[in-house]
Amino acid sequence: MRVFISGFGTVGRGAASLLAERSAMLEARFGEPVSLAGAMDSKSFCIRSGAGGFAEAVSRKESTGMCGPELRGGRSAEDVLAEADYDLLVECTPTNIEDGGEGLKAVRRALGDGKDVVTVNKGPLALRFSELTSLAERNGCAFRYEGSVGGAMPIINLCRECLRGQEIRSVGGIFNGTCNFILSRMDGGLPFEQALKEAQQLGYAEADPGYDIGGIDSACKVAILANSVFGRDVTVRDVSVTGIASVTEDAIAMAAGRGMVVRLIGEVSADRLEVSPRLVPRGHPLSISGTLNAALIQTDSAGPVTVTGRGAGGRETASAVLSDVMAVMESRRRARRPPGAESARPRPGRRRHQQ
Amino acid sequence: MRVFISGFGTVGRGAASLLAERSAMLEARFGEPVSLAGAMDSKSFCIRSGAGGFAEAVSRKESTGMCGPELRGGRSAEDVLAEADYDLLVECTPTNIEDGGEGLKAVRRALGDGKDVVTVNKGPLALRFSELTSLAERNGCAFRYEGSVGGAMPIINLCRECLRGQEIRSVGGIFNGTCNFILSRMDGGLPFEQALKEAQQLGYAEADPGYDIGGIDSACKVAILANSVFGRDVTVRDVSVTGIASVTEDAIAMAAGRGMVVRLIGEVSADRLEVSPRLVPRGHPLSISGTLNAALIQTDSAGPVTVTGRGAGGRETASAVLSDVMAVMESRRRARRPPGAESARPRPGRRRHQQ
């Protein structure tokens, strides 16, 4: 399977490194090798034989700052993809929630050309979900995006695979580690401004933290869950959003006096789409501290199921890409297999009772 | 698909009710109806046309206390299964960790006859795991057991499906809701004896609570995780076990003074198999209170992933059975499908670039 990686920042490189490390396992398990068909960043690209292997591309980027030997010049992502021979696009460019940016164009082009797509980019999913899933279905393509919500925390595949058969009533959670770090530090008595400064010093918050602390990043994830888990057709603009800038030390202290903490919770259900700071009892699965993400899934028969994990980090998010890539390889393997191979071994009882 | 349910207590009846509720969805999704081929409890059974539907069997049991019109008399579970026409055994009899009891015999018989098996019974898995998985493999049978650990909390399928591709380094968790309830009440200042009494009054603990508070139930689950997730070949007797009866109020108070709680943690890795009370920091994903179960999965690239859910309850545990039943139906559907059906739609790009 030939993989093209678009976006070669921490996540794209993390995915390339993980695919390099796991290549022997993948080939043994799925019966075909995984190779790098090409990669691009905002300024350069490599395709075909110039791409080398996954590890070679990572080391080229890390030593030269360039993704490949060729300069993008005026070429769009679509132009570059049109030149590449690939089976699967791994899309890891930064999220653009104005118009989806190059990420949306690349995903649309790949699906339009009948390629499988794995993406961690929230923009296309939070803006044009139904268009892209319809396109994928029409062209018989896999389209997977576990890493777009919660990084390494399984949530979309968890709802679809492990909780298969459940009616999922709501998903509420902590979808932004920066906000959770700040609120956790405020639990310890720090004022908001100081907690934010600490988050910036530790590299958890951007110099311009508005996208995180304003709740927009969480709102993108809520929109993606609404579309993917609840079958709704929404965009990030449909989400009601309150960020954490207005959470005061007094509010935190008052909550603590009642055995509670304040957390920024995103919630989605059939009729709810919201991001806002809320009170959570200590000992509750969503009362976690630090940069983790968490999600509480309410189901009709399993009851509540909660999952937590690292919501960011190149290697962590790449682990979600790997899981999706393996699901794509599994369906490619099945499509190649002869019928009945699934139950090739003798089944004495089956035979005995078959009519 | 004809389902035989062995064990018709809360979990067996929960599974029957859930299959009744979901029957239209299952048939639409997998292209075959799901019917009750038979059911048995310790005293009675029903098979073939006498079984009626899932809902009918549940209401018969609830109104008459009998699983079916026929008395077991001297007939073993194997004798009854030998008379039944079924494709899938759902095994829900109580755990027996002395010799696996009738549950082990029924699972062995079903797999030996080439039937698929879904079980929630810890005994066979904590005592004879490798024998049973080899038998299933030899006969081409599905053998699934998500509900045996953590009830409705996905853990085995989570590790295998959502975390596919990860090297799992350890799984540590709270696998007994009774102990967690008692320890949570002790956090609030209650002595052990009083917390235990409260658990018994609320129906969370048995009159003879030794199996839970002695850590044996948790040890069974640790052994099952060692076998299923780590590919080890162990039994419950290989697990080093300390229960919670020796946890004092002083120890809890001292922990609280350091911002910690005491929880009964089961841990498994390549070289560890242990159940013991441990200190957990407040705010840590395993610091949860009440009857929930939780598991912290340490992976090489996703980092730590934690999941929590209801570890007991008929309907909750039945939700894990449903998930496994659906996985079996999916593989039956695939085995019936013609080759290439996986990618039946035109893939313009594929064609364009294929050599």
CSV table of C-alpha atoms in Angstrom, one decimal, chain A residues 2 18 21-22 25 29 48 81-88 109 111-116 136-142 144 146 152-154 157-167 282-285 287-289 292 298 300-310 315-317 319-320 322-324 326-328 330-332 334-343 345-350 352-355, chain B residues 2 18 21-22 25 29 81-88 109 111-116 136-142 144 146 152-154 157-167 282-285 287-289 292 298 300-310 315-320 322-324 326-328 330-332 334-343 345-350 352-355:
chain,number,residue,atom,x,y,z
A,2,ARG,CA,1.4,3.3,-1.1
A,18,LEU,CA,5.5,4.8,13.4
A,21,GLU,CA,8.8,1.1,12.9
A,22,ARG,CA,5.8,-1.2,12.3
A,25,MET,CA,4.4,-6.2,11.4
A,29,ARG,CA,-0.3,-9.1,9.2
A,48,ARG,CA,7.9,8.5,-6.2
A,81,LEU,CA,-1.4,14.8,-5.4
A,82,ALA,CA,-2.3,14.6,-9.1
A,83,GLU,CA,1.4,13.7,-9.8
A,84,ALA,CA,1.7,11.1,-7.1
A,85,ASP,CA,1.0,7.3,-7.3
A,86,TYR,CA,-0.7,6.4,-4.0
A,87,ASP,CA,-3.4,4.3,-2.4
A,88,LEU,CA,-3.9,6.2,0.9
A,109,ARG,CA,-9.2,15.5,-4.3
A,111,LEU,CA,-11.6,10.8,-2.3
A,112,GLY,CA,-12.6,12.1,-5.7
A,113,ASP,CA,-9.8,10.1,-7.2
A,114,GLY,CA,-10.9,6.9,-5.4
A,115,LYS,CA,-8.1,7.0,-2.8
A,116,ASP,CA,-8.6,5.9,0.9
A,136,ALA,CA,-16.1,8.5,0.0
A,137,GLU,CA,-19.1,6.2,-0.1
A,138,ARG,CA,-19.8,7.0,-3.8
A,139,ASN,CA,-16.2,6.1,-4.7
A,140,GLY,CA,-15.9,3.1,-2.4
A,141,CYS,CA,-13.2,4.7,-0.3
A,142,ALA,CA,-12.3,4.3,3.3
A,144,ARG,CA,-11.2,7.5,8.8
A,146,GLU,CA,-9.9,8.8,14.8
A,152,ALA,CA,-4.4,9.1,21.2
A,153,MET,CA,-7.7,8.7,23.1
A,154,PRO,CA,-9.9,6.3,21.2
A,157,ASN,CA,-13.6,4.0,16.8
A,158,LEU,CA,-14.6,3.2,20.4
A,159,CYS,CA,-18.2,4.2,19.8
A,160,ARG,CA,-18.3,2.5,16.5
A,161,GLU,CA,-16.5,-0.7,17.2
A,162,CYS,CA,-16.3,-1.5,20.9
A,163,LEU,CA,-19.8,-0.1,21.7
A,164,ARG,CA,-21.4,-1.6,18.5
A,165,GLY,CA,-25.0,-2.2,19.1
A,166,GLN,CA,-25.4,0.5,21.7
A,167,GLU,CA,-27.7,3.5,21.3
A,282,ARG,CA,-14.2,15.0,42.5
A,283,GLY,CA,-13.9,11.3,41.9
A,284,HIS,CA,-16.1,11.6,38.7
A,285,PRO,CA,-14.3,10.2,35.7
A,287,SER,CA,-12.6,15.3,37.1
A,288,ILE,CA,-9.2,14.4,35.7
A,289,SER,CA,-6.3,16.8,36.0
A,292,LEU,CA,-5.4,14.7,29.4
A,298,GLN,CA,-23.8,7.6,27.8
A,300,ASP,CA,-28.8,2.9,26.6
A,301,SER,CA,-27.6,-0.5,27.9
A,302,ALA,CA,-23.9,-0.4,28.7
A,303,GLY,CA,-24.6,2.7,30.9
A,304,PRO,CA,-21.8,5.3,31.1
A,305,VAL,CA,-18.4,4.5,29.6
A,306,THR,CA,-15.5,6.9,30.0
A,307,VAL,CA,-12.2,7.0,28.3
A,308,THR,CA,-9.2,9.2,28.8
A,309,GLY,CA,-5.9,9.6,27.0
A,310,ARG,CA,-3.4,12.1,25.6
A,315,ARG,CA,3.6,10.3,18.4
A,316,GLU,CA,0.4,10.0,20.4
A,317,THR,CA,-1.8,11.4,17.6
A,319,SER,CA,-1.0,6.2,17.1
A,320,ALA,CA,-4.6,7.0,16.1
A,322,LEU,CA,-1.8,3.9,12.7
A,323,SER,CA,-5.0,2.3,14.1
A,324,ASP,CA,-6.9,3.8,11.1
A,326,MET,CA,-4.5,-0.8,9.9
A,327,ALA,CA,-8.3,-0.8,9.5
A,328,VAL,CA,-7.8,0.3,5.9
A,330,GLU,CA,-7.5,-5.0,6.8
A,331,SER,CA,-10.3,-4.1,4.4
A,332,ARG,CA,-7.9,-4.2,1.5
A,334,ARG,CA,-10.4,-8.9,2.8
A,335,ALA,CA,-11.2,-7.5,-0.6
A,336,ARG,CA,-8.3,-9.6,-2.1
A,337,ARG,CA,-9.3,-12.8,-0.3
A,338,PRO,CA,-11.3,-15.6,-2.0
A,339,PRO,CA,-14.8,-16.2,-0.6
A,340,GLY,CA,-15.2,-18.6,2.3
A,341,ALA,CA,-11.6,-18.0,3.4
A,342,GLU,CA,-13.0,-16.5,6.6
A,343,SER,CA,-14.0,-20.0,7.7
A,345,ARG,CA,-11.2,-24.7,8.6
A,346,PRO,CA,-13.5,-27.7,9.1
A,347,ARG,CA,-16.4,-27.0,11.4
A,348,PRO,CA,-17.7,-30.4,12.4
A,349,GLY,CA,-20.8,-29.2,14.2
A,350,ARG,CA,-21.7,-26.7,11.4
A,352,ARG,CA,-23.6,-31.7,11.1
A,353,HIS,CA,-26.5,-29.3,11.6
A,354,GLN,CA,-26.6,-27.5,8.3
A,355,GLN,CA,-29.8,-28.0,6.4
B,2,ARG,CA,-29.4,-19.7,16.1
B,18,LEU,CA,-31.1,-7.2,24.3
B,21,GLU,CA,-34.8,-5.6,21.3
B,22,ARG,CA,-32.1,-5.4,18.6
B,25,MET,CA,-31.3,-4.0,13.5
B,29,ARG,CA,-27.2,-5.1,9.3
B,81,LEU,CA,-26.2,-29.0,23.9
B,82,ALA,CA,-25.9,-32.2,22.0
B,83,GLU,CA,-29.7,-32.2,21.4
B,84,ALA,CA,-29.8,-28.5,20.3
B,85,ASP,CA,-29.4,-27.1,16.8
B,86,TYR,CA,-27.4,-23.9,17.2
B,87,ASP,CA,-24.7,-21.8,15.7
B,88,LEU,CA,-23.6,-19.7,18.7
B,109,ARG,CA,-18.3,-29.0,23.9
B,111,LEU,CA,-16.1,-25.3,20.3
B,112,GLY,CA,-15.4,-29.0,19.8
B,113,ASP,CA,-18.6,-29.2,17.7
B,114,GLY,CA,-17.4,-26.2,15.6
B,115,LYS,CA,-19.8,-23.7,17.2
B,116,ASP,CA,-19.0,-20.0,17.8
B,136,ALA,CA,-11.5,-22.6,18.6
B,137,GLU,CA,-8.7,-22.0,16.2
B,138,ARG,CA,-8.5,-25.6,15.1
B,139,ASN,CA,-12.2,-25.7,14.4
B,140,GLY,CA,-12.4,-22.3,12.8
B,141,CYS,CA,-14.7,-20.9,15.5
B,142,ALA,CA,-15.1,-17.4,16.9
B,144,ARG,CA,-15.1,-14.0,22.3
B,146,GLU,CA,-15.5,-9.1,26.3
B,152,ALA,CA,-19.9,-3.1,30.2
B,153,MET,CA,-16.4,-1.5,30.3
B,154,PRO,CA,-14.7,-2.3,27.0
B,157,ASN,CA,-11.9,-5.4,22.4
B,158,LEU,CA,-10.5,-1.9,23.2
B,159,CYS,CA,-7.0,-3.3,23.3
B,160,ARG,CA,-7.4,-5.5,20.3
B,161,GLU,CA,-9.4,-3.2,18.0
B,162,CYS,CA,-9.1,0.5,19.0
B,163,LEU,CA,-5.5,0.2,20.1
B,164,ARG,CA,-4.5,-2.1,17.2
B,165,GLY,CA,-0.9,-1.6,16.3
B,166,GLN,CA,0.1,-0.5,19.8
B,167,GLU,CA,2.6,-2.4,22.0
B,282,ARG,CA,-6.7,12.2,43.5
B,283,GLY,CA,-7.4,13.4,40.0
B,284,HIS,CA,-5.7,10.3,38.5
B,285,PRO,CA,-8.0,8.3,36.2
B,287,SER,CA,-9.1,7.4,41.6
B,288,ILE,CA,-12.7,6.9,40.7
B,289,SER,CA,-15.3,6.3,43.4
B,292,LEU,CA,-17.3,1.5,38.6
B,298,GLN,CA,0.0,1.7,29.1
B,300,ASP,CA,4.3,2.4,23.6
B,301,SER,CA,3.1,5.2,21.3
B,302,ALA,CA,-0.4,6.2,22.4
B,303,GLY,CA,0.8,6.6,26.0
B,304,PRO,CA,-1.7,5.8,28.8
B,305,VAL,CA,-5.3,5.2,27.9
B,306,THR,CA,-7.9,4.8,30.6
B,307,VAL,CA,-11.4,3.4,30.4
B,308,THR,CA,-14.1,3.2,33.0
B,309,GLY,CA,-17.6,1.6,33.0
B,310,ARG,CA,-20.0,-0.5,34.9
B,315,ARG,CA,-28.1,-5.5,31.1
B,316,GLU,CA,-24.7,-3.8,31.3
B,317,THR,CA,-22.8,-7.1,31.0
B,318,ALA,CA,-25.2,-8.2,28.2
B,319,SER,CA,-24.1,-5.1,26.3
B,320,ALA,CA,-20.7,-6.7,26.0
B,322,LEU,CA,-24.2,-8.0,22.2
B,323,SER,CA,-20.9,-6.4,20.9
B,324,ASP,CA,-19.3,-9.8,20.7
B,326,MET,CA,-22.3,-8.6,16.4
B,327,ALA,CA,-18.6,-9.3,15.7
B,328,VAL,CA,-19.5,-12.9,15.1
B,330,GLU,CA,-20.1,-9.6,10.9
B,331,SER,CA,-17.6,-12.4,10.2
B,332,ARG,CA,-20.4,-14.8,9.2
B,334,ARG,CA,-18.2,-11.7,5.3
B,335,ALA,CA,-17.8,-15.5,4.8
B,336,ARG,CA,-21.0,-15.5,2.8
B,337,ARG,CA,-20.0,-12.6,0.6
B,338,PRO,CA,-18.6,-12.9,-2.9
B,339,PRO,CA,-15.0,-11.8,-3.4
B,340,GLY,CA,-14.4,-8.1,-4.2
B,341,ALA,CA,-17.7,-7.1,-2.7
B,342,GLU,CA,-15.8,-5.1,-0.1
B,343,SER,CA,-14.9,-2.6,-2.9
B,345,ARG,CA,-18.0,0.6,-6.3
B,346,PRO,CA,-15.9,2.2,-9.1
B,347,ARG,CA,-12.7,3.7,-7.8
B,348,PRO,CA,-11.6,6.0,-10.6
B,349,GLY,CA,-8.2,6.9,-9.2
B,350,ARG,CA,-7.3,3.3,-8.3
B,352,ARG,CA,-6.0,5.1,-13.3
B,353,HIS,CA,-2.8,4.3,-11.3
B,354,GLN,CA,-2.9,0.6,-11.2
B,355,GLN,CA,0.0,-1.0,-13.0
